[in-house]
């Protein structure tokens, strides 16, 4: 049987072509109706060894397996980070711009560690480059962005980024469930489900919901300061 485990084949090809680093990047929470969007990144170079055993796209892993892999992926990556943009920010600027903001925060976290990103290539899952418009002057000339459909399933760095983002966001939503009970976020993590909608019907929308996605305008004051994850 042919293995479907993600490999470093594409990442190593990009490195041999001259990339100083390859930054696998993936987002989590884009389609949720509550909570932030998260973008994870995993940096690899020519010295990076084979990915941790069992690594897959986070959507293909059970929750306990993602938790087991999280520290292994963080240790395996040359550098790792997760950036987020809040539900309020999504409402203010839109989901695509919020993805870019979250990605910039992840990249800035790596730069704050002293990592030089000049000459690096960012490998995005999918076919749409939503990152380049968000890079700004300081990074636009430093990074090259490339996309690959289903990179989260074929490229180890992107799969690793997916696990990092998923575990980080899931933990946050579980914590927030204790603050805003009734929506079963411990299970659905802010995504649409019958239990989640039942909670909204009973309790109304919370401060972490994306109110326009629920077609309930007026739940937030758009001129108010952005809370929690800005």
PDB file of C-alpha atoms in Angstrom:
ATOM      1  CA  UNK A   1       0.000   0.000   0.000  1.00  0.00           C
ATOM      2  CA  UNK A   2       1.310   3.482  -0.900  1.00  0.00           C
ATOM      3  CA  UNK A   3       1.837   5.656   2.167  1.00  0.00           C
ATOM      4  CA  UNK A   4      -0.279   8.789   2.412  1.00  0.00           C
ATOM      5  CA  UNK A   5       1.832  10.328   5.158  1.00  0.00           C
ATOM      6  CA  UNK A   6       3.072  13.849   4.392  1.00  0.00           C
ATOM      7  CA  UNK A   7       6.730  14.130   3.394  1.00  0.00           C
ATOM      8  CA  UNK A   8       9.375  16.820   3.032  1.00  0.00           C
ATOM      9  CA  UNK A   9       9.696  16.213  -0.699  1.00  0.00           C
ATOM     10  CA  UNK A  10       8.394  19.618  -1.817  1.00  0.00           C
ATOM     11  CA  UNK A  11      10.043  21.490   1.037  1.00  0.00           C
ATOM     12  CA  UNK A  12      13.439  19.992   0.181  1.00  0.00           C
ATOM     13  CA  UNK A  13      12.946  20.799  -3.508  1.00  0.00           C
ATOM     14  CA  UNK A  14      12.290  24.437  -2.620  1.00  0.00           C
ATOM     15  CA  UNK A  15      15.360  24.486  -0.392  1.00  0.00           C
ATOM     16  CA  UNK A  16      17.558  22.998  -3.123  1.00  0.00           C
ATOM     17  CA  UNK A  17      16.265  25.688  -5.473  1.00  0.00           C
ATOM     18  CA  UNK A  18      17.614  28.343  -3.142  1.00  0.00           C
ATOM     19  CA  UNK A  19      15.106  28.974  -0.366  1.00  0.00           C
ATOM     20  CA  UNK A  20      16.879  29.701   2.927  1.00  0.00           C
ATOM     21  CA  UNK A  21      13.955  28.340   4.907  1.00  0.00           C
ATOM     22  CA  UNK A  22      10.576  26.865   4.082  1.00  0.00           C
ATOM     23  CA  UNK A  23       7.705  27.973   6.271  1.00  0.00           C
ATOM     24  CA  UNK A  24       4.743  25.624   6.193  1.00  0.00           C
ATOM     25  CA  UNK A  25       1.576  27.528   7.056  1.00  0.00           C
ATOM     26  CA  UNK A  26      -2.034  26.499   7.627  1.00  0.00           C
ATOM     27  CA  UNK A  27      -5.165  28.046   9.097  1.00  0.00           C
ATOM     28  CA  UNK A  28      -7.785  26.703  11.501  1.00  0.00           C
ATOM     29  CA  UNK A  29     -11.166  28.159  12.403  1.00  0.00           C
ATOM     30  CA  UNK A  30     -11.918  29.842   9.108  1.00  0.00           C
ATOM     31  CA  UNK A  31     -15.411  28.332   8.934  1.00  0.00           C
ATOM     32  CA  UNK A  32     -16.300  28.484  12.629  1.00  0.00           C
ATOM     33  CA  UNK A  33     -19.188  30.636  13.851  1.00  0.00           C
ATOM     34  CA  UNK A  34     -17.486  31.506  17.146  1.00  0.00           C
ATOM     35  CA  UNK A  35     -13.964  32.223  18.298  1.00  0.00           C
ATOM     36  CA  UNK A  36     -10.816  33.386  16.522  1.00  0.00           C
ATOM     37  CA  UNK A  37      -9.119  32.208  13.390  1.00  0.00           C
ATOM     38  CA  UNK A  38      -5.644  30.737  13.970  1.00  0.00           C
ATOM     39  CA  UNK A  39      -2.686  30.399  11.610  1.00  0.00           C
ATOM     40  CA  UNK A  40       0.151  28.055  12.505  1.00  0.00           C
ATOM     41  CA  UNK A  41       3.598  27.904  11.001  1.00  0.00           C
ATOM     42  CA  UNK A  42       6.351  25.317  11.038  1.00  0.00           C
ATOM     43  CA  UNK A  43       9.802  26.217   9.725  1.00  0.00           C
ATOM     44  CA  UNK A  44      12.084  23.614   8.139  1.00  0.00           C
ATOM     45  CA  UNK A  45      15.521  23.715   6.511  1.00  0.00           C
ATOM     46  CA  UNK A  46      17.866  21.281   4.772  1.00  0.00           C
ATOM     47  CA  UNK A  47      18.895  19.775   8.109  1.00  0.00           C
ATOM     48  CA  UNK A  48      15.327  18.997   9.157  1.00  0.00           C
ATOM     49  CA  UNK A  49      14.810  15.293   9.629  1.00  0.00           C
ATOM     50  CA  UNK A  50      11.757  13.202   8.800  1.00  0.00           C
ATOM     51  CA  UNK A  51       8.592  14.429  10.500  1.00  0.00           C
ATOM     52  CA  UNK A  52       7.276  12.847  13.711  1.00  0.00           C
ATOM     53  CA  UNK A  53       5.675   9.462  13.162  1.00  0.00           C
ATOM     54  CA  UNK A  54       1.944   9.663  12.663  1.00  0.00           C
ATOM     55  CA  UNK A  55       1.887  13.290  11.545  1.00  0.00           C
ATOM     56  CA  UNK A  56      -1.106  14.088   9.321  1.00  0.00           C
ATOM     57  CA  UNK A  57      -3.353  16.992   8.501  1.00  0.00           C
ATOM     58  CA  UNK A  58      -4.979  17.876  11.826  1.00  0.00           C
ATOM     59  CA  UNK A  59      -8.459  17.189  10.407  1.00  0.00           C
ATOM     60  CA  UNK A  60      -7.495  13.538   9.940  1.00  0.00           C
ATOM     61  CA  UNK A  61      -6.335  13.064  13.535  1.00  0.00           C
ATOM     62  CA  UNK A  62      -8.308  12.321  16.673  1.00  0.00           C
ATOM     63  CA  UNK A  63      -8.119  15.018  19.337  1.00  0.00           C
ATOM     64  CA  UNK A  64      -5.946  12.944  21.688  1.00  0.00           C
ATOM     65  CA  UNK A  65      -3.540  12.176  18.852  1.00  0.00           C
ATOM     66  CA  UNK A  66      -3.214  15.871  17.964  1.00  0.00           C
ATOM     67  CA  UNK A  67      -2.390  16.609  21.598  1.00  0.00           C
ATOM     68  CA  UNK A  68       0.266  13.886  21.576  1.00  0.00           C
ATOM     69  CA  UNK A  69       1.817  15.236  18.380  1.00  0.00           C
ATOM     70  CA  UNK A  70       1.763  18.903  19.368  1.00  0.00           C
ATOM     71  CA  UNK A  71       4.967  18.939  21.470  1.00  0.00           C
ATOM     72  CA  UNK A  72       6.701  16.632  19.001  1.00  0.00           C
ATOM     73  CA  UNK A  73       5.914  18.941  16.081  1.00  0.00           C
ATOM     74  CA  UNK A  74       7.018  21.992  18.064  1.00  0.00           C
ATOM     75  CA  UNK A  75      10.340  20.291  18.876  1.00  0.00           C
ATOM     76  CA  UNK A  76      10.799  18.984  15.321  1.00  0.00           C
ATOM     77  CA  UNK A  77      10.248  22.370  13.684  1.00  0.00           C
ATOM     78  CA  UNK A  78      13.220  24.697  13.447  1.00  0.00           C
ATOM     79  CA  UNK A  79      10.820  27.370  14.614  1.00  0.00           C
ATOM     80  CA  UNK A  80       7.091  27.229  15.329  1.00  0.00           C
ATOM     81  CA  UNK A  81       4.399  29.775  16.105  1.00  0.00           C
ATOM     82  CA  UNK A  82       0.652  30.356  16.033  1.00  0.00           C
ATOM     83  CA  UNK A  83      -0.996  33.719  15.386  1.00  0.00           C
ATOM     84  CA  UNK A  84      -4.661  34.538  15.947  1.00  0.00           C
ATOM     85  CA  UNK A  85      -7.243  37.145  15.013  1.00  0.00           C
ATOM     86  CA  UNK A  86     -10.364  37.491  17.136  1.00  0.00           C
ATOM     87  CA  UNK A  87     -13.983  37.123  16.116  1.00  0.00           C
ATOM     88  CA  UNK A  88     -14.342  40.880  16.550  1.00  0.00           C
ATOM     89  CA  UNK A  89     -11.431  41.488  14.199  1.00  0.00           C
ATOM     90  CA  UNK A  90     -13.025  39.124  11.674  1.00  0.00           C
ATOM     91  CA  UNK A  91     -16.182  41.226  11.848  1.00  0.00           C
ATOM     92  CA  UNK A  92     -14.222  44.451  11.390  1.00  0.00           C
ATOM     93  CA  UNK A  93     -11.984  43.504   8.479  1.00  0.00           C
ATOM     94  CA  UNK A  94     -13.361  40.259   7.028  1.00  0.00           C
ATOM     95  CA  UNK A  95     -12.130  36.697   7.229  1.00  0.00           C
ATOM     96  CA  UNK A  96      -9.467  36.916   4.503  1.00  0.00           C
ATOM     97  CA  UNK A  97      -7.819  39.989   6.001  1.00  0.00           C
ATOM     98  CA  UNK A  98      -8.091  38.356   9.438  1.00  0.00           C
ATOM     99  CA  UNK A  99      -6.228  35.319   8.114  1.00  0.00           C
ATOM    100  CA  UNK A 100      -3.479  37.634   6.909  1.00  0.00           C
ATOM    101  CA  UNK A 101      -3.352  39.392  10.273  1.00  0.00           C
ATOM    102  CA  UNK A 102      -3.066  36.099  12.151  1.00  0.00           C
ATOM    103  CA  UNK A 103      -0.319  34.939   9.790  1.00  0.00           C
ATOM    104  CA  UNK A 104       1.597  38.191  10.249  1.00  0.00           C
ATOM    105  CA  UNK A 105       1.423  37.730  14.004  1.00  0.00           C
ATOM    106  CA  UNK A 106       2.860  34.219  13.673  1.00  0.00           C
ATOM    107  CA  UNK A 107       5.646  35.488  11.394  1.00  0.00           C
ATOM    108  CA  UNK A 108       6.369  38.390  13.735  1.00  0.00           C
ATOM    109  CA  UNK A 109       6.640  35.958  16.665  1.00  0.00           C
ATOM    110  CA  UNK A 110       9.344  34.069  14.769  1.00  0.00           C
ATOM    111  CA  UNK A 111      11.142  37.284  13.857  1.00  0.00           C
ATOM    112  CA  UNK A 112      11.081  38.336  17.511  1.00  0.00           C
ATOM    113  CA  UNK A 113      13.076  35.170  18.227  1.00  0.00           C
ATOM    114  CA  UNK A 114      15.776  36.588  15.979  1.00  0.00           C
ATOM    115  CA  UNK A 115      15.018  34.498  12.883  1.00  0.00           C
ATOM    116  CA  UNK A 116      15.985  36.154   9.600  1.00  0.00           C
ATOM    117  CA  UNK A 117      13.168  35.502   7.123  1.00  0.00           C
ATOM    118  CA  UNK A 118      14.850  37.066   4.100  1.00  0.00           C
ATOM    119  CA  UNK A 119      14.948  34.498   1.325  1.00  0.00           C
ATOM    120  CA  UNK A 120      12.400  32.190   2.952  1.00  0.00           C
ATOM    121  CA  UNK A 121       9.506  30.594   1.085  1.00  0.00           C
ATOM    122  CA  UNK A 122       6.068  30.290   2.667  1.00  0.00           C
ATOM    123  CA  UNK A 123       4.163  27.195   1.588  1.00  0.00           C
ATOM    124  CA  UNK A 124       0.397  27.680   1.873  1.00  0.00           C
ATOM    125  CA  UNK A 125      -2.282  25.025   1.690  1.00  0.00           C
ATOM    126  CA  UNK A 126      -4.808  25.597  -1.079  1.00  0.00           C
ATOM    127  CA  UNK A 127      -4.757  27.585  -4.301  1.00  0.00           C
ATOM    128  CA  UNK A 128      -5.396  31.109  -2.975  1.00  0.00           C
ATOM    129  CA  UNK A 129      -2.540  33.310  -1.791  1.00  0.00           C
ATOM    130  CA  UNK A 130      -4.264  35.253   0.983  1.00  0.00           C
ATOM    131  CA  UNK A 131      -0.950  36.014   2.693  1.00  0.00           C
ATOM    132  CA  UNK A 132       0.899  38.321   0.277  1.00  0.00           C
ATOM    133  CA  UNK A 133      -1.534  41.267   0.648  1.00  0.00           C
ATOM    134  CA  UNK A 134      -0.986  41.150   4.422  1.00  0.00           C
ATOM    135  CA  UNK A 135       2.817  41.074   4.444  1.00  0.00           C
ATOM    136  CA  UNK A 136       3.419  44.817   4.387  1.00  0.00           C
ATOM    137  CA  UNK A 137       6.596  46.573   3.342  1.00  0.00           C
ATOM    138  CA  UNK A 138       8.815  44.870   5.910  1.00  0.00           C
ATOM    139  CA  UNK A 139       8.139  41.344   4.646  1.00  0.00           C
ATOM    140  CA  UNK A 140       6.810  41.708   1.112  1.00  0.00           C
ATOM    141  CA  UNK A 141      10.291  41.781  -0.383  1.00  0.00           C
ATOM    142  CA  UNK A 142      11.725  39.236   2.022  1.00  0.00           C
ATOM    143  CA  UNK A 143       9.401  36.281   1.526  1.00  0.00           C
ATOM    144  CA  UNK A 144       8.130  34.367  -1.455  1.00  0.00           C
ATOM    145  CA  UNK A 145       4.728  32.732  -1.138  1.00  0.00           C
ATOM    146  CA  UNK A 146       3.758  29.573  -3.003  1.00  0.00           C
ATOM    147  CA  UNK A 147       0.570  27.533  -2.808  1.00  0.00           C
ATOM    148  CA  UNK A 148      -0.244  23.859  -3.188  1.00  0.00           C
ATOM    149  CA  UNK A 149      -3.650  22.228  -3.114  1.00  0.00           C
ATOM    150  CA  UNK A 150      -3.886  19.691  -0.266  1.00  0.00           C
ATOM    151  CA  UNK A 151      -0.459  20.661   1.010  1.00  0.00           C
ATOM    152  CA  UNK A 152      -1.763  19.907   4.505  1.00  0.00           C
ATOM    153  CA  UNK A 153      -1.915  16.250   3.462  1.00  0.00           C
ATOM    154  CA  UNK A 154       1.242  15.984   1.368  1.00  0.00           C
ATOM    155  CA  UNK A 155       3.732  18.422   2.911  1.00  0.00           C
ATOM    156  CA  UNK A 156       5.048  17.730   6.406  1.00  0.00           C
ATOM    157  CA  UNK A 157       5.715  21.371   7.287  1.00  0.00           C
ATOM    158  CA  UNK A 158       2.136  22.345   6.424  1.00  0.00           C
ATOM    159  CA  UNK A 159       0.689  19.341   8.260  1.00  0.00           C
ATOM    160  CA  UNK A 160       2.779  20.321  11.275  1.00  0.00           C
ATOM    161  CA  UNK A 161       1.501  23.893  11.082  1.00  0.00           C
ATOM    162  CA  UNK A 162      -2.043  22.531  10.936  1.00  0.00           C
ATOM    163  CA  UNK A 163      -1.557  20.523  14.136  1.00  0.00           C
ATOM    164  CA  UNK A 164       0.006  23.484  15.950  1.00  0.00           C
ATOM    165  CA  UNK A 165      -2.849  25.800  14.978  1.00  0.00           C
ATOM    166  CA  UNK A 166      -5.602  23.281  15.683  1.00  0.00           C
ATOM    167  CA  UNK A 167      -4.383  22.317  19.143  1.00  0.00           C
ATOM    168  CA  UNK A 168      -3.772  25.937  20.156  1.00  0.00           C
ATOM    169  CA  UNK A 169      -7.200  27.099  19.000  1.00  0.00           C
ATOM    170  CA  UNK A 170      -9.009  24.069  20.443  1.00  0.00           C
ATOM    171  CA  UNK A 171      -7.441  24.656  23.842  1.00  0.00           C
ATOM    172  CA  UNK A 172      -8.565  28.272  23.766  1.00  0.00           C
ATOM    173  CA  UNK A 173     -12.147  27.340  22.887  1.00  0.00           C
ATOM    174  CA  UNK A 174     -12.249  24.741  25.676  1.00  0.00           C
ATOM    175  CA  UNK A 175     -11.073  27.420  28.122  1.00  0.00           C
ATOM    176  CA  UNK A 176     -13.698  29.861  26.831  1.00  0.00           C
ATOM    177  CA  UNK A 177     -16.426  27.253  27.271  1.00  0.00           C
ATOM    178  CA  UNK A 178     -16.031  27.663  31.015  1.00  0.00           C
ATOM    179  CA  UNK A 179     -16.536  31.439  30.632  1.00  0.00           C
ATOM    180  CA  UNK A 180     -19.419  31.176  28.128  1.00  0.00           C
ATOM    181  CA  UNK A 181     -21.149  27.861  28.953  1.00  0.00           C
ATOM    182  CA  UNK A 182     -24.068  26.454  27.037  1.00  0.00           C
ATOM    183  CA  UNK A 183     -22.620  26.204  23.517  1.00  0.00           C
ATOM    184  CA  UNK A 184     -20.709  22.907  23.954  1.00  0.00           C
ATOM    185  CA  UNK A 185     -17.442  24.427  22.717  1.00  0.00           C
ATOM    186  CA  UNK A 186     -15.574  21.609  24.456  1.00  0.00           C
ATOM    187  CA  UNK A 187     -16.944  19.431  21.669  1.00  0.00           C
ATOM    188  CA  UNK A 188     -17.581  21.635  18.628  1.00  0.00           C
ATOM    189  CA  UNK A 189     -14.765  24.182  19.246  1.00  0.00           C
ATOM    190  CA  UNK A 190     -16.938  26.990  17.878  1.00  0.00           C
ATOM    191  CA  UNK A 191     -17.965  25.273  14.660  1.00  0.00           C
ATOM    192  CA  UNK A 192     -21.604  24.896  13.661  1.00  0.00           C
ATOM    193  CA  UNK A 193     -23.404  21.921  15.181  1.00  0.00           C
ATOM    194  CA  UNK A 194     -26.935  21.184  16.320  1.00  0.00           C
ATOM    195  CA  UNK A 195     -25.856  21.534  19.961  1.00  0.00           C
ATOM    196  CA  UNK A 196     -24.129  24.816  19.254  1.00  0.00           C
ATOM    197  CA  UNK A 197     -27.181  26.287  17.537  1.00  0.00           C
ATOM    198  CA  UNK A 198     -29.379  24.996  20.340  1.00  0.00           C
ATOM    199  CA  UNK A 199     -27.183  26.899  22.785  1.00  0.00           C
ATOM    200  CA  UNK A 200     -27.527  30.082  20.743  1.00  0.00           C
ATOM    201  CA  UNK A 201     -31.300  29.616  20.645  1.00  0.00           C
ATOM    202  CA  UNK A 202     -31.376  29.243  24.435  1.00  0.00           C
ATOM    203  CA  UNK A 203     -28.755  31.763  25.556  1.00  0.00           C
ATOM    204  CA  UNK A 204     -28.405  34.106  22.601  1.00  0.00           C
ATOM    205  CA  UNK A 205     -25.045  34.844  20.990  1.00  0.00           C
ATOM    206  CA  UNK A 206     -21.995  35.381  23.203  1.00  0.00           C
ATOM    207  CA  UNK A 207     -19.216  37.935  22.909  1.00  0.00           C
ATOM    208  CA  UNK A 208     -17.144  35.351  21.045  1.00  0.00           C
ATOM    209  CA  UNK A 209     -19.647  34.664  18.277  1.00  0.00           C
ATOM    210  CA  UNK A 210     -19.250  36.019  14.750  1.00  0.00           C
ATOM    211  CA  UNK A 211     -22.578  37.784  14.868  1.00  0.00           C
ATOM    212  CA  UNK A 212     -22.950  38.621  11.177  1.00  0.00           C
ATOM    213  CA  UNK A 213     -22.395  34.937  10.383  1.00  0.00           C
ATOM    214  CA  UNK A 214     -25.440  34.257  12.560  1.00  0.00           C
ATOM    215  CA  UNK A 215     -27.434  36.996  10.819  1.00  0.00           C
ATOM    216  CA  UNK A 216     -27.899  38.763  14.148  1.00  0.00           C
ATOM    217  CA  UNK A 217     -26.574  42.314  13.646  1.00  0.00           C
ATOM    218  CA  UNK A 218     -26.102  44.635  16.576  1.00  0.00           C
ATOM    219  CA  UNK A 219     -24.639  42.167  19.048  1.00  0.00           C
ATOM    220  CA  UNK A 220     -21.384  44.118  19.211  1.00  0.00           C
ATOM    221  CA  UNK A 221     -20.389  47.741  19.224  1.00  0.00           C
ATOM    222  CA  UNK A 222     -17.940  48.054  16.330  1.00  0.00           C
ATOM    223  CA  UNK A 223     -16.471  51.201  17.903  1.00  0.00           C
ATOM    224  CA  UNK A 224     -15.668  49.452  21.159  1.00  0.00           C
ATOM    225  CA  UNK A 225     -12.104  48.338  21.924  1.00  0.00           C
ATOM    226  CA  UNK A 226     -11.297  44.846  20.690  1.00  0.00           C
ATOM    227  CA  UNK A 227     -11.121  42.424  23.623  1.00  0.00           C
ATOM    228  CA  UNK A 228      -9.098  39.283  24.256  1.00  0.00           C
ATOM    229  CA  UNK A 229      -7.342  38.384  20.976  1.00  0.00           C
ATOM    230  CA  UNK A 230      -7.452  41.610  18.998  1.00  0.00           C
TER     231      UNK A 230
END
